[in-house]
Every structure is written in structure tokens, then in C-alpha cells.
Coordinates of C-alpha atoms in Angstrom, one line a residue:
X1 CA 35.9 20.3 -91.7
X2 CA 38.4 22.5 -93.4
X3 CA 37.9 26.0 -94.9
X4 CA 39.7 27.3 -97.9
X5 CA 40.2 31.1 -97.7
X6 CA 39.5 33.2 -100.8
X7 CA 40.7 36.7 -101.3
X8 CA 42.3 39.2 -98.9
X9 CA 41.6 38.6 -95.2
X10 CA 40.5 41.3 -92.8
X11 CA 40.5 40.8 -89.1
X12 CA 37.8 38.2 -88.3
X13 CA 36.2 40.3 -85.6
X14 CA 35.8 43.3 -87.9
X15 CA 34.2 41.1 -90.6
X16 CA 31.8 39.6 -88.2
X17 CA 30.7 43.0 -86.8
X18 CA 30.4 44.5 -90.4
X19 CA 28.1 41.6 -91.5
X20 CA 26.0 41.8 -88.3
X21 CA 27.0 38.2 -87.2
X22 CA 28.0 39.6 -83.8
X23 CA 27.6 43.0 -82.1
X24 CA 30.6 45.1 -81.2
X25 CA 29.8 44.5 -77.5
X26 CA 29.9 40.7 -78.1
X27 CA 33.2 41.1 -79.9
X28 CA 34.7 43.0 -76.9
X29 CA 33.5 40.4 -74.5
X30 CA 35.0 37.6 -76.6
X31 CA 38.3 39.4 -76.9
X32 CA 38.3 39.8 -73.1
X33 CA 37.7 36.1 -72.6
X34 CA 40.3 35.2 -75.3
X35 CA 43.0 37.4 -73.7
X36 CA 42.4 35.5 -70.4
X37 CA 42.1 31.9 -71.6
X38 CA 44.0 31.9 -74.9
X39 CA 43.0 30.2 -78.2
X40 CA 41.6 31.7 -81.4
X41 CA 38.9 34.4 -81.6
X42 CA 36.6 32.2 -83.7
X43 CA 36.7 29.3 -81.2
X44 CA 36.1 31.7 -78.3
X45 CA 33.0 33.2 -80.0
X46 CA 31.6 29.7 -80.7
X47 CA 32.2 28.5 -77.1
X48 CA 30.4 31.6 -75.8
X49 CA 27.5 30.8 -78.0
X50 CA 27.7 34.2 -79.8
X51 CA 28.0 32.6 -83.3
X52 CA 28.6 29.3 -85.0
X53 CA 31.3 27.7 -87.1
X54 CA 29.0 27.8 -90.2
X55 CA 28.4 31.6 -89.8
X56 CA 32.2 32.2 -89.4
X57 CA 32.9 30.2 -92.5
X58 CA 30.2 32.1 -94.5
X59 CA 31.6 35.4 -93.4
X60 CA 35.1 34.4 -94.4
X61 CA 33.8 33.1 -97.8
X62 CA 35.2 29.6 -97.3
X63 CA 34.9 26.3 -99.1
X64 CA 34.7 23.1 -97.1
X65 CA 37.3 20.4 -97.5
X66 CA 37.3 17.1 -95.5
X67 CA 40.1 15.7 -93.4
X68 CA 38.8 12.1 -93.2
X69 CA 40.7 10.8 -96.2
X70 CA 44.4 11.7 -96.1
X71 CA 47.4 10.5 -98.1
X72 CA 49.7 8.7 -95.6
X73 CA 52.7 9.1 -98.0
X74 CA 52.2 12.9 -98.1
X75 CA 51.9 12.9 -94.3
X76 CA 55.3 11.2 -93.9
X77 CA 57.0 13.9 -96.0
X78 CA 56.8 16.3 -92.9
X79 CA 58.3 15.3 -89.6
X80 CA 55.7 14.3 -87.0
X81 CA 57.2 16.8 -84.5
X82 CA 56.6 19.7 -86.9
X83 CA 53.1 18.6 -87.7
X84 CA 52.3 18.4 -83.9
X85 CA 54.0 21.7 -83.1
X86 CA 52.3 23.8 -85.8
X87 CA 49.1 21.7 -85.9
X88 CA 49.2 21.3 -89.7
X89 CA 48.1 18.6 -92.1
X90 CA 49.4 18.3 -95.7
X91 CA 46.4 17.7 -98.0
X92 CA 47.7 17.6 -101.6
X93 CA 50.8 18.4 -103.7
X94 CA 50.5 19.7 -107.2
X95 CA 53.9 20.5 -108.8
X96 CA 55.7 22.9 -106.5
X97 CA 52.5 23.8 -104.6
X98 CA 51.6 22.1 -101.3
X99 CA 48.2 22.6 -99.8
X100 CA 48.3 22.5 -96.0
X101 CA 45.4 22.6 -93.5
X102 CA 46.2 24.9 -90.5
X103 CA 44.4 26.2 -87.5
X104 CA 45.6 29.7 -88.4
X105 CA 46.5 30.2 -92.1
X106 CA 48.1 33.5 -91.2
X107 CA 50.8 31.8 -89.0
X108 CA 53.9 33.0 -91.0
X109 CA 56.4 31.1 -88.9
X110 CA 54.7 27.8 -89.6
X111 CA 54.4 28.5 -93.3
X112 CA 58.1 29.5 -93.5
X113 CA 59.1 26.3 -91.6
X114 CA 57.1 24.2 -94.1
X115 CA 58.5 26.0 -97.1
X116 CA 62.1 25.5 -96.0
X117 CA 61.5 21.9 -95.2
X118 CA 59.6 20.8 -98.3
X119 CA 60.9 23.3 -100.9
X120 CA 57.3 24.0 -102.0
X121 CA 55.1 27.0 -102.1
X122 CA 52.6 26.6 -99.3
X123 CA 48.9 27.2 -99.9
X124 CA 47.4 27.3 -96.4
X125 CA 43.7 26.5 -95.8
X126 CA 41.9 26.9 -92.5
X127 CA 40.7 24.0 -90.3
X128 CA 39.1 23.5 -86.9
X129 CA 41.7 22.7 -84.3
X130 CA 40.0 19.6 -83.0
X131 CA 39.6 18.2 -86.5
X132 CA 43.4 18.6 -87.1
X133 CA 44.2 17.1 -83.7
X134 CA 41.9 14.1 -84.4
X135 CA 43.6 13.6 -87.8
X136 CA 47.1 13.8 -86.2
X137 CA 46.1 11.2 -83.5
X138 CA 44.5 8.9 -86.1
X139 CA 47.7 8.7 -88.1
X140 CA 50.4 9.2 -85.5
X141 CA 48.8 8.1 -82.2
X142 CA 49.6 9.8 -78.9
X143 CA 53.2 11.0 -78.7
X144 CA 53.8 9.9 -75.2
X145 CA 52.9 6.2 -75.7
X146 CA 56.2 5.3 -77.4
X147 CA 58.2 7.0 -74.6
X148 CA 56.3 5.1 -72.0
X149 CA 57.0 1.8 -73.8
X150 CA 60.7 2.5 -73.4
X151 CA 60.7 4.0 -69.9
X152 CA 58.6 1.2 -68.5
X153 CA 60.4 -1.7 -70.2
X154 CA 61.9 -2.5 -66.9
X155 CA 58.5 -3.3 -65.4
X156 CA 58.4 -6.6 -67.4
X157 CA 59.6 -9.5 -65.4
X158 CA 59.5 -7.8 -62.0
X159 CA 58.0 -9.5 -59.0
X160 CA 54.7 -8.2 -57.8
X161 CA 56.2 -6.5 -54.7
X162 CA 58.9 -4.9 -56.8
X163 CA 56.3 -3.6 -59.3
X164 CA 54.2 -2.0 -56.6
X165 CA 57.2 -0.2 -55.2
X166 CA 58.3 0.9 -58.6
X167 CA 54.8 2.2 -59.4
X168 CA 54.9 4.6 -56.5
X169 CA 58.0 6.1 -58.0
X170 CA 57.0 6.5 -61.6
X171 CA 53.3 7.3 -61.6
X172 CA 54.0 11.0 -61.1
X173 CA 56.7 11.1 -63.8
X174 CA 56.1 13.2 -66.9
X175 CA 55.3 10.4 -69.5
X176 CA 52.5 8.8 -67.5
X177 CA 51.1 12.2 -66.5
X178 CA 51.1 13.3 -70.1
X179 CA 49.5 10.1 -71.3
X180 CA 46.7 10.1 -68.8
X181 CA 46.1 13.9 -69.4
X182 CA 45.9 13.2 -73.1
X183 CA 43.3 10.5 -72.5
X184 CA 41.2 12.9 -70.5
X185 CA 41.7 15.9 -72.8
X186 CA 40.8 13.9 -75.9
X187 CA 37.7 12.6 -74.2
X188 CA 36.6 16.1 -73.3
X189 CA 37.3 17.3 -76.9
X190 CA 35.2 14.5 -78.3
X191 CA 32.3 15.2 -75.9
X192 CA 32.6 11.7 -74.4
X193 CA 30.4 10.9 -71.4
X194 CA 32.6 8.1 -70.0
X195 CA 36.2 6.8 -70.3
X196 CA 36.8 3.1 -70.0
X197 CA 40.4 1.9 -69.2
X198 CA 40.0 -1.9 -69.6
X199 CA 42.8 -4.5 -69.0
X200 CA 42.7 -7.4 -71.4
X201 CA 44.9 -10.5 -71.5
X202 CA 47.7 -9.0 -73.6
X203 CA 46.9 -5.3 -73.8
X204 CA 44.9 -2.4 -72.2
X205 CA 41.9 -1.1 -74.2
X206 CA 40.8 2.5 -73.9
X207 CA 37.2 3.3 -75.0
X208 CA 35.1 6.4 -74.9
X209 CA 31.3 6.5 -74.7
X210 CA 30.2 9.1 -77.2
X211 CA 26.5 9.8 -77.9
X212 CA 25.7 6.7 -75.9
X213 CA 27.9 4.3 -77.9
X214 CA 31.3 3.0 -76.9
X215 CA 34.2 3.6 -79.3
X216 CA 37.7 2.2 -79.0
X217 CA 40.2 5.0 -79.3
X218 CA 43.5 3.3 -78.5
X219 CA 45.3 0.3 -77.0
X220 CA 48.2 0.4 -74.6
X221 CA 50.8 -2.3 -73.9
X222 CA 50.1 -4.6 -71.0
X223 CA 53.4 -3.6 -69.3
X224 CA 52.3 0.0 -68.6
X225 CA 48.8 -1.0 -67.3
X226 CA 49.6 -0.7 -63.6
X227 CA 51.3 2.7 -64.0
X228 CA 48.4 4.2 -65.9
X229 CA 45.7 2.8 -63.6
X230 CA 47.7 4.0 -60.5
X231 CA 48.1 7.5 -62.0
X232 CA 44.3 7.8 -62.4
X233 CA 43.8 6.4 -58.8
X234 CA 46.2 9.0 -57.4
X235 CA 44.4 11.8 -59.2
X236 CA 41.1 10.6 -57.8
X237 CA 42.4 10.2 -54.3
X238 CA 42.2 6.4 -54.2
X239 CA 44.5 3.9 -52.5
X240 CA 46.9 2.7 -55.1
X241 CA 48.2 -0.2 -52.9
X242 CA 44.7 -1.7 -52.7
X243 CA 43.8 -3.7 -55.8
X244 CA 41.4 -6.3 -54.4
X245 CA 38.3 -4.2 -53.8
X246 CA 36.3 -1.6 -55.8
X247 CA 37.0 2.0 -55.0
X248 CA 35.4 5.3 -55.9
X249 CA 37.0 8.7 -56.3
X250 CA 36.6 12.1 -58.0
X251 CA 38.7 14.4 -60.1
X252 CA 38.1 18.0 -60.9
X253 CA 39.7 19.5 -64.0
X254 CA 39.7 23.1 -65.2
X255 CA 40.3 23.5 -68.9
X256 CA 40.4 27.1 -70.1
X257 CA 36.9 28.4 -69.0
X258 CA 35.4 24.9 -68.5
X259 CA 35.2 23.0 -65.3
X260 CA 34.9 19.2 -65.7
X261 CA 34.1 16.8 -62.9
X262 CA 35.1 13.1 -63.3
X263 CA 33.5 10.5 -61.1
X264 CA 36.0 7.6 -61.1
X265 CA 35.3 4.0 -60.2
X266 CA 37.9 1.1 -60.1
X267 CA 37.0 -2.6 -60.0
X268 CA 39.2 -5.6 -59.9
X269 CA 38.9 -8.0 -62.9
X270 CA 40.7 -11.2 -63.9
X271 CA 43.3 -9.2 -65.9
X272 CA 43.7 -6.3 -63.5
X273 CA 41.8 -3.2 -62.4
X274 CA 39.3 -1.7 -64.7
X275 CA 38.8 2.1 -64.3
X276 CA 35.7 4.0 -65.5
X277 CA 35.4 7.8 -65.4
X278 CA 32.1 9.6 -65.9
X279 CA 32.7 13.1 -67.3
X280 CA 30.4 15.9 -66.1
X281 CA 30.7 19.4 -67.6
X282 CA 29.5 21.6 -64.8
X283 CA 28.8 24.6 -67.0
X284 CA 27.0 22.8 -69.8
X285 CA 23.7 22.3 -67.9
X286 CA 23.3 26.1 -67.5
X287 CA 23.0 26.5 -71.3
X288 CA 20.2 23.9 -71.6
X289 CA 16.7 25.2 -72.5
X290 CA 13.5 23.1 -72.1
X291 CA 12.5 23.8 -75.6
X292 CA 15.9 22.6 -77.0
X293 CA 16.1 19.1 -75.5
X294 CA 13.6 17.4 -77.9
X295 CA 10.1 18.1 -76.7
X296 CA 7.6 18.4 -79.6
X297 CA 5.1 21.3 -79.5
X298 CA 2.2 19.4 -77.8
X299 CA 4.5 17.6 -75.3
X300 CA 6.3 20.9 -74.5
X301 CA 3.0 22.6 -73.8
X302 CA 1.9 19.8 -71.5
X303 CA 5.2 19.7 -69.6
X304 CA 5.5 23.5 -69.1
X305 CA 1.9 23.7 -68.0
X306 CA 2.7 21.2 -65.2
X307 CA 5.8 23.2 -64.3
X308 CA 3.8 26.3 -63.7
X309 CA 1.7 24.5 -61.0
X310 CA 2.2 25.5 -57.4
X311 CA 1.8 21.9 -56.2
X312 CA 1.6 18.4 -57.5
X313 CA 4.1 15.8 -58.8
X314 CA 6.0 15.6 -62.1
X315 CA 7.5 12.1 -62.8
X316 CA 10.1 11.4 -65.5
X317 CA 10.7 7.7 -66.3
X318 CA 13.1 5.7 -68.4
X319 CA 16.1 3.4 -68.1
X320 CA 19.5 4.4 -66.9
X321 CA 21.2 6.8 -69.3
X322 CA 18.0 8.1 -70.9
X323 CA 18.6 11.7 -69.8
X324 CA 16.0 11.9 -67.0
X325 CA 18.3 13.8 -64.6
X326 CA 19.2 16.3 -67.4
X327 CA 15.5 17.0 -68.1
X328 CA 15.0 17.6 -64.3
X329 CA 17.9 20.0 -64.1
X330 CA 16.7 21.8 -67.2
X331 CA 13.3 22.1 -65.7
X332 CA 14.7 23.4 -62.4
X333 CA 16.7 26.0 -64.3
X334 CA 13.5 27.2 -66.0
X335 CA 11.5 27.7 -62.7
X336 CA 14.4 28.9 -60.5
X337 CA 13.6 32.4 -59.4
X338 CA 14.5 34.5 -56.3
X339 CA 10.9 34.0 -55.0
X340 CA 11.2 30.2 -54.9
X341 CA 13.0 28.0 -52.3
X342 CA 14.1 25.0 -54.3
X343 CA 15.7 22.0 -52.5
X344 CA 17.0 18.8 -54.0
X345 CA 18.1 15.4 -52.5
X346 CA 20.2 13.5 -55.0
X347 CA 22.5 10.4 -55.3
X348 CA 24.9 11.7 -56.5
X349 CA 24.8 15.4 -57.2
X350 CA 25.8 15.6 -60.8
X351 CA 25.6 19.3 -61.5
X352 CA 25.8 22.3 -59.2
X353 CA 23.0 24.7 -59.8
X354 CA 23.2 28.4 -58.8
X355 CA 20.5 29.4 -56.3
X356 CA 19.3 25.9 -55.5
X357 CA 19.9 24.0 -52.3
X358 CA 21.3 20.5 -53.1
X359 CA 21.7 17.6 -50.7
X360 CA 23.7 14.5 -51.2
X361 CA 22.4 11.1 -50.2
X362 CA 24.7 9.3 -47.7
X363 CA 23.3 5.9 -46.8
X364 CA 26.1 5.0 -44.4
X365 CA 25.4 8.1 -42.3
X366 CA 21.6 7.4 -42.4
X367 CA 20.9 10.1 -45.1
X368 CA 18.6 8.2 -47.4
X369 CA 16.2 9.7 -49.9
X370 CA 13.4 9.3 -47.4
X371 CA 15.3 10.8 -44.5
X372 CA 16.5 13.7 -46.7
X373 CA 12.9 14.3 -47.9
X374 CA 11.6 14.5 -44.4
X375 CA 14.2 17.1 -43.5
X376 CA 13.5 19.1 -46.7
X377 CA 9.8 19.4 -45.6
X378 CA 11.0 21.3 -42.5
X379 CA 13.0 23.7 -44.6
X380 CA 10.0 25.6 -46.0
X381 CA 10.4 24.5 -49.6
X382 CA 8.4 25.6 -52.6
X383 CA 9.8 23.1 -55.0
X384 CA 11.4 19.7 -54.2
X385 CA 13.5 17.6 -56.5
X386 CA 14.0 13.9 -55.5
X387 CA 16.7 12.3 -57.6
X388 CA 14.9 8.9 -57.7
X389 CA 11.9 7.3 -56.0
X390 CA 13.3 3.9 -55.1
X391 CA 11.0 2.6 -52.3
X392 CA 7.6 2.9 -50.8
X393 CA 8.7 5.2 -47.9
X394 CA 10.2 7.8 -50.3
X395 CA 7.1 7.5 -52.6
X396 CA 4.7 8.1 -49.7
X397 CA 6.6 11.2 -48.4
X398 CA 6.8 12.6 -51.9
X399 CA 3.1 12.1 -52.6
X400 CA 2.2 13.7 -49.3
X401 CA 4.4 16.6 -50.1
X402 CA 2.8 17.0 -53.5
X403 CA -0.7 17.2 -52.1
X404 CA 0.2 19.6 -49.3
X405 CA 1.3 22.5 -51.4
X406 CA 4.7 21.6 -52.9
X407 CA 5.8 21.0 -56.4
X408 CA 7.7 17.7 -56.5
X409 CA 9.9 16.5 -59.4
X410 CA 11.4 13.0 -59.4
X411 CA 12.3 10.0 -61.6
X412 CA 11.2 6.4 -61.7
X413 CA 12.6 3.4 -63.5
X414 CA 9.6 2.3 -65.7
X415 CA 9.3 1.5 -69.4
X416 CA 6.7 4.1 -70.2
X417 CA 4.8 7.0 -68.9
X418 CA 1.7 5.0 -67.9
X419 CA 3.8 2.6 -66.0
X420 CA 4.9 5.3 -63.6
X421 CA 1.3 5.6 -62.3
X422 CA 0.9 1.9 -61.6
X423 CA 4.4 1.7 -60.1
X424 CA 3.4 4.2 -57.4
X425 CA 0.4 2.0 -56.6
X426 CA 2.7 -1.1 -56.5
X427 CA 4.9 0.7 -54.0
X428 CA 1.9 1.0 -51.6
X429 CA 0.5 4.4 -52.4
X430 CA -3.3 4.5 -52.3
X431 CA -4.7 5.0 -55.9
X432 CA -6.8 8.0 -54.9
X433 CA -3.6 9.7 -53.6
X434 CA -1.8 9.0 -56.9
X435 CA -4.8 10.4 -58.9
X436 CA -4.9 13.6 -56.9
X437 CA -1.1 14.2 -56.6
X438 CA 0.4 13.4 -60.0
X439 CA 0.3 16.2 -62.6
X440 CA 2.1 14.6 -65.5
X441 CA 4.3 11.6 -66.2
X442 CA 6.9 11.6 -68.9
X443 CA 8.8 8.8 -70.5
X444 CA 11.9 9.5 -72.5
X445 CA 14.7 7.8 -74.5
X446 CA 17.8 9.3 -76.1
X447 CA 18.4 9.0 -79.9
X448 CA 21.5 10.1 -81.7
X449 CA 21.3 13.2 -84.0
X450 CA 22.3 12.9 -87.6
X451 CA 25.5 14.9 -88.2
X452 CA 24.4 18.0 -90.0
X453 CA 27.6 18.3 -92.0
X454 CA 27.2 14.9 -93.8
X455 CA 23.4 14.4 -93.7
X456 CA 21.9 12.9 -96.8
X457 CA 18.2 12.3 -97.8
X458 CA 17.1 9.1 -99.4
X459 CA 13.9 7.5 -100.5
X460 CA 12.7 4.4 -98.5
X461 CA 12.5 1.3 -100.8
X462 CA 9.0 -0.1 -101.4
X463 CA 10.0 -3.4 -99.7
X464 CA 12.0 -1.9 -96.8
X465 CA 11.1 -3.5 -93.4
X466 CA 11.1 0.0 -91.9
X467 CA 7.8 0.7 -93.6
X468 CA 6.1 -1.8 -91.2
X469 CA 7.6 0.1 -88.2
X470 CA 6.5 3.5 -89.6
X471 CA 3.1 2.1 -90.7
X472 CA 3.0 3.1 -94.4
X473 CA 2.3 0.9 -97.5
X474 CA 4.8 0.2 -100.3
X475 CA 3.2 2.7 -102.6
X476 CA 3.6 5.7 -100.4
X477 CA 6.8 7.7 -100.9
X478 CA 8.8 8.2 -97.7
X479 CA 11.9 10.5 -97.5
X480 CA 14.3 9.7 -94.6
X481 CA 17.8 10.9 -93.7
X482 CA 21.1 9.4 -92.6
X483 CA 24.7 10.6 -92.1
X484 CA 27.3 9.6 -94.7
X485 CA 30.1 9.9 -92.1
X486 CA 32.7 12.7 -92.0
X487 CA 35.6 13.9 -90.0
X488 CA 33.4 16.1 -87.8
X489 CA 31.4 13.0 -86.5
X490 CA 34.2 10.5 -86.5
X491 CA 32.8 8.8 -89.7
X492 CA 29.8 7.4 -87.8
X493 CA 27.1 9.7 -89.2
X494 CA 25.9 10.9 -85.8
X495 CA 26.8 13.9 -83.6
X496 CA 24.9 14.8 -80.5
X497 CA 21.7 13.4 -79.0
X498 CA 18.2 14.5 -78.2
X499 CA 15.3 12.9 -76.4
X500 CA 12.1 11.4 -77.7
X501 CA 9.2 11.6 -75.3
X502 CA 5.7 10.5 -74.4
X503 CA 3.8 12.8 -72.0
X504 CA 0.7 11.9 -70.1
X505 CA -1.1 14.6 -68.2
X506 CA -3.4 13.2 -65.5
X507 CA -6.7 14.4 -66.7
X508 CA -10.3 14.1 -65.4
X509 CA -10.6 11.2 -67.9
X510 CA -7.7 9.3 -66.5
X511 CA -8.4 9.8 -62.7
X512 CA -11.3 7.3 -62.5
X513 CA -9.0 4.6 -64.1
X514 CA -6.3 5.4 -61.6
X515 CA -8.6 5.3 -58.6
X516 CA -10.0 1.9 -59.6
X517 CA -6.4 0.7 -60.1
X518 CA -6.7 0.0 -63.8
X519 CA -3.8 -1.8 -65.5
X520 CA -1.0 0.0 -67.3
X521 CA -2.3 -1.0 -70.8
X522 CA -5.8 0.5 -70.1
X523 CA -4.3 3.8 -68.8
X524 CA -2.1 4.0 -71.9
X525 CA -5.0 3.3 -74.3
X526 CA -7.1 6.1 -72.7
X527 CA -4.1 8.5 -72.9
X528 CA -3.7 7.7 -76.6
X529 CA -7.5 8.5 -77.1
X530 CA -6.8 11.8 -75.4
X531 CA -4.0 12.7 -77.8
X532 CA -0.9 11.3 -76.2
X533 CA 2.1 11.0 -78.6
X534 CA 3.9 7.7 -77.8
X535 CA 7.6 7.3 -77.8
X536 CA 7.4 5.5 -81.1
X537 CA 5.3 8.2 -82.8
X538 CA 7.5 11.0 -81.5
X539 CA 10.6 9.2 -82.7
X540 CA 9.1 8.6 -86.2
X541 CA 8.2 12.2 -86.5
X542 CA 11.8 13.3 -85.6
X543 CA 13.1 10.8 -88.2
X544 CA 10.8 12.2 -90.9
X545 CA 12.1 15.7 -89.9
X546 CA 15.7 14.7 -90.5
X547 CA 16.8 15.0 -86.9
X548 CA 17.6 11.3 -86.4
X549 CA 17.5 8.0 -88.4
X550 CA 14.7 5.5 -88.4
X551 CA 17.2 2.9 -87.2
X552 CA 17.8 4.9 -84.0
X553 CA 14.1 5.2 -83.3
X554 CA 13.7 1.4 -83.9
X555 CA 16.6 0.8 -81.5
X556 CA 15.1 2.8 -78.6
X557 CA 11.4 2.3 -79.2
X558 CA 11.0 -1.0 -81.0
X559 CA 8.9 -2.5 -78.1
X560 CA 6.6 0.5 -77.9
X561 CA 3.1 -0.6 -79.0
X562 CA 0.5 2.0 -79.9

């Protein structure tokens, strides 16, 4: 997104205060943070959650222009070095006037440089820094790659022993360091959850997982594969000389005011070592609110009611990567007070929470979920969070804790909320104990949010197959939404994710079924009679509201039968 400035420009902070977009106290706080961490005031205000990009653009009286379709010929009229230094993108040329997108349209030095170079009168327009950087990388790539091609040309043709010795000398040199840092920084800028560095037969592929989907962002030449992988292994404190077995490591990065943890895993493949890094923003979880992660009104009421209980068990189910742990952390943030002793046992600890006692599973040392849970019960807890119930022993201790005065939160790998109840019975827990201990079971999946900057409404065709999924006839009008694709979302039409849920409170109507060990389908039918909103129904409602697409709902809930 780019913004064209109109009229004389006052200081941004003054305009925001005058229009009531921020208070003067908020402005002072933002200026204090900006003076310490650098950057632009607008970006600082957005990062602190004091305002939004849309509000700033409205206050400035701006007009949006897109950066996703650029003229390569025009780009080549300005040296790449100048474009990168000033973070500028030429948009169009009309006569002697050149329109240029800039992070700061008041940057006089950059405007003078462009005027002298092009001989044109420069008309600056404002753009978001990450959009400009994305456009630069799309058209020019990473600047360090070409240098590395040249500097590591000598790797080609070396014997294995010579290459290993050479790696130890070069992995800390500037080009490799800058390249790996660029890969990490770009992933953080794009809100990626994982980085995949994958050796192929003739090249190295780098992919990011963004909003649950992998996207290829660059390819590297095969000859620099070992140097790049070794650099990541050194950063994560792995043994670079050991290439035959998998290794695990960890990297901690501090970028301005953000602290990022990277859990790194290497694995030997037929073409070399593959490295995957999971990115965890330590500060992001603190801003999550239970009402902002996707719960509908009824589901939210049922969940928060269970959270207020002094004892019992709350179970969250779903496949790997469905956001279960994030929901648990968000719930713990909500109920974390000075009066409560909250203890967790996790594998691994993904986020550090203030005021909560967190324990890491260590199977080699004998610290399993069950062993940790036994120890926790001797620590006078009020609330216990068990990262995952994996076996009957852990399940039994958790259930006993829930019926003896503790609130227990945990996760299970089942397909739906009703399946969590029968899974506990399958693990050897007596049905009457399950009926008396479980407060609520929740199933969830993650769907991608439609990008709000390119969202479009459309009418569903009478013969569209989606009508059968939604359950409406060909004569009924249905309005749905999708993203057209823009620079902000990387032209995919989606940006961000939220969860769809089904929530089953264990009621007096369900307890007799649980006690007689009724099958999952019967429990689910009874829950639907009592008003449960299934995953499919919740997803369809979010699609009709324009939050996600019906294709996303079909992807995650197509097997959900109501």
C-alpha cells in the first residue's frame, strides 16, 4: 500500500493528537520508544497498538496506490544501490515528472539524489517500508546472493575434507552472515511461522510458512549450500562437523523492541542437510485476547464460563498446527492474577508468560508429562496447564487433579470436541470420572483471513458446488467474499488467521451418555440438540461475515458432518 500526500504536511504526531486519533500521553510514549529503537513515528505507533495504518492514512488525507504492478524498465533507470539506500520505488513518469514511492516523502537528500540522477522533478508519495522492501526484493533479489556466488566459487570441485575445512573459515564472513540474517529478517517481516532451507539436486530452495501455507521466496546456488547451512547451525549452537544425524538448536534474536526465538532442526537428506526454523515472537502472545481469536458469542460464553470454575478440566483438541497451544496461553493470560498459583508442564515451552511457573519436559532425565504433573500437585497449584495428554498415566493424574480442586487445561489430538471425551475413556479413565471432571471440550481449526485491503464481495452462482456445503438451494441469494490479491498480502488474497471452533460443555444431558460409554457420534448428536455450533457451521458463519472464504472453510472442515 502506498499513500499519496495531498496539501501541506504538519508533523504527524500533532495531526494525530489534533484529530483525537491518539492522546498526547500516547504520543510522548511513542516518541520515547522511537528515540530508543529508531524507525518512523507512524510505524512505532502501529507497533505499540496505539493506532492503525488506516487511521494514519486518513489523518494525512492520503490516496492508496498499489506496489504490486511495477514497470521493470522504469526500475532500471535508477541504480539498484540508490533504490536500496533510500528505499524508493519509481512508479510512473509523465514528461519531466517522476512519481516515486518513499518511506519518508520529506527525505530531502533522497529527493535531491533522484532529481540529479534522473533530471526529473520528483513527486514523492508515501509507502509502508515493508511494502517497498518486498517490491525491491521481488525485482532485485537479495543483494548478498551475487557476492556469495563469486566468493564461494572456489567451493566447486573441492574434495569433501577440503570443503569442511573451508566452511569453518568462511561461515562467519560477512556475505554469509548477511545472507542468513536477510533470510531471518525477511521471514520476521512477513510474519512467517517457519523457515525451510531445503537442498535439492541442483539448487537450494528457501520457503516460508505464512498463514499455514508454504511459499517459495528464493533459490540459492548449490555451491553455497554447505556455507549457509553451517552458518545457521553455528548460530543455533549445533555441531557443524556432524552431518549424518539430526540435530536441534535454538537461536534468540532481538530486533528493535521484539524478541524472537527460533527453534532450529537439521536433518540429513539425500541432497544434504535440510534446516527448518520455527519462529516464536515472545511478545506477541501478551497482546492476544480471548475474544479476539475467533470465538463466536455463544462459544465464547461457554468457554469463559468454564474458565471461571475453580476446578475441573478444559480440553482443547485439533491436529498439529491448529492453534491449540495459543488458545491455552491466551486463556492463561486471562485468568492469571496475583491470587492464583499457575503451573505448567510443556514440551517445549513456546512462550514465556509473566507470573506463571513453567516447566519443560525432559524425557532423558525422567521428566515426563506424568512425572511433572505429580510434582506440580505438591506445589500447591490453583491452575495447572498440561501441554498435551499423551498417555493413560498423564490422563489419570490430570483427571484426579481436576476432581480434587484444581482447574486443569490441556490438549488432545482428536478430530472433534466429542472425540476428546471418548479418547479419555480409551486411555483407561473410568467414564464416571470423565463425566464428573471435564467441564468443556473444544475443537478448533485455523482458517486464513481475507486480506482487508483487497477484499471483494461476490454472489454465489446458482449451480456453484459450494451451495451443497453451505446447505442452501439454487434460488437463494448468497453473498460471499474473497481477496483479489495485493502487495500487502503478497497477491494471495489472505493475511492473518483466526480459529473456527466447536465447544461442548459437559451438561446434565451429556453426563448419562458419558457414564454409559456412548460412542462419539451419539455424544455429538446430543450436543447438537443442546445447541452446539459445529466446526462447519462456525466456519460457514465466518465466511458469510466476510472474515474468510468458503474455500478455506471447506479445506479445514470438509469432513465435519452435522
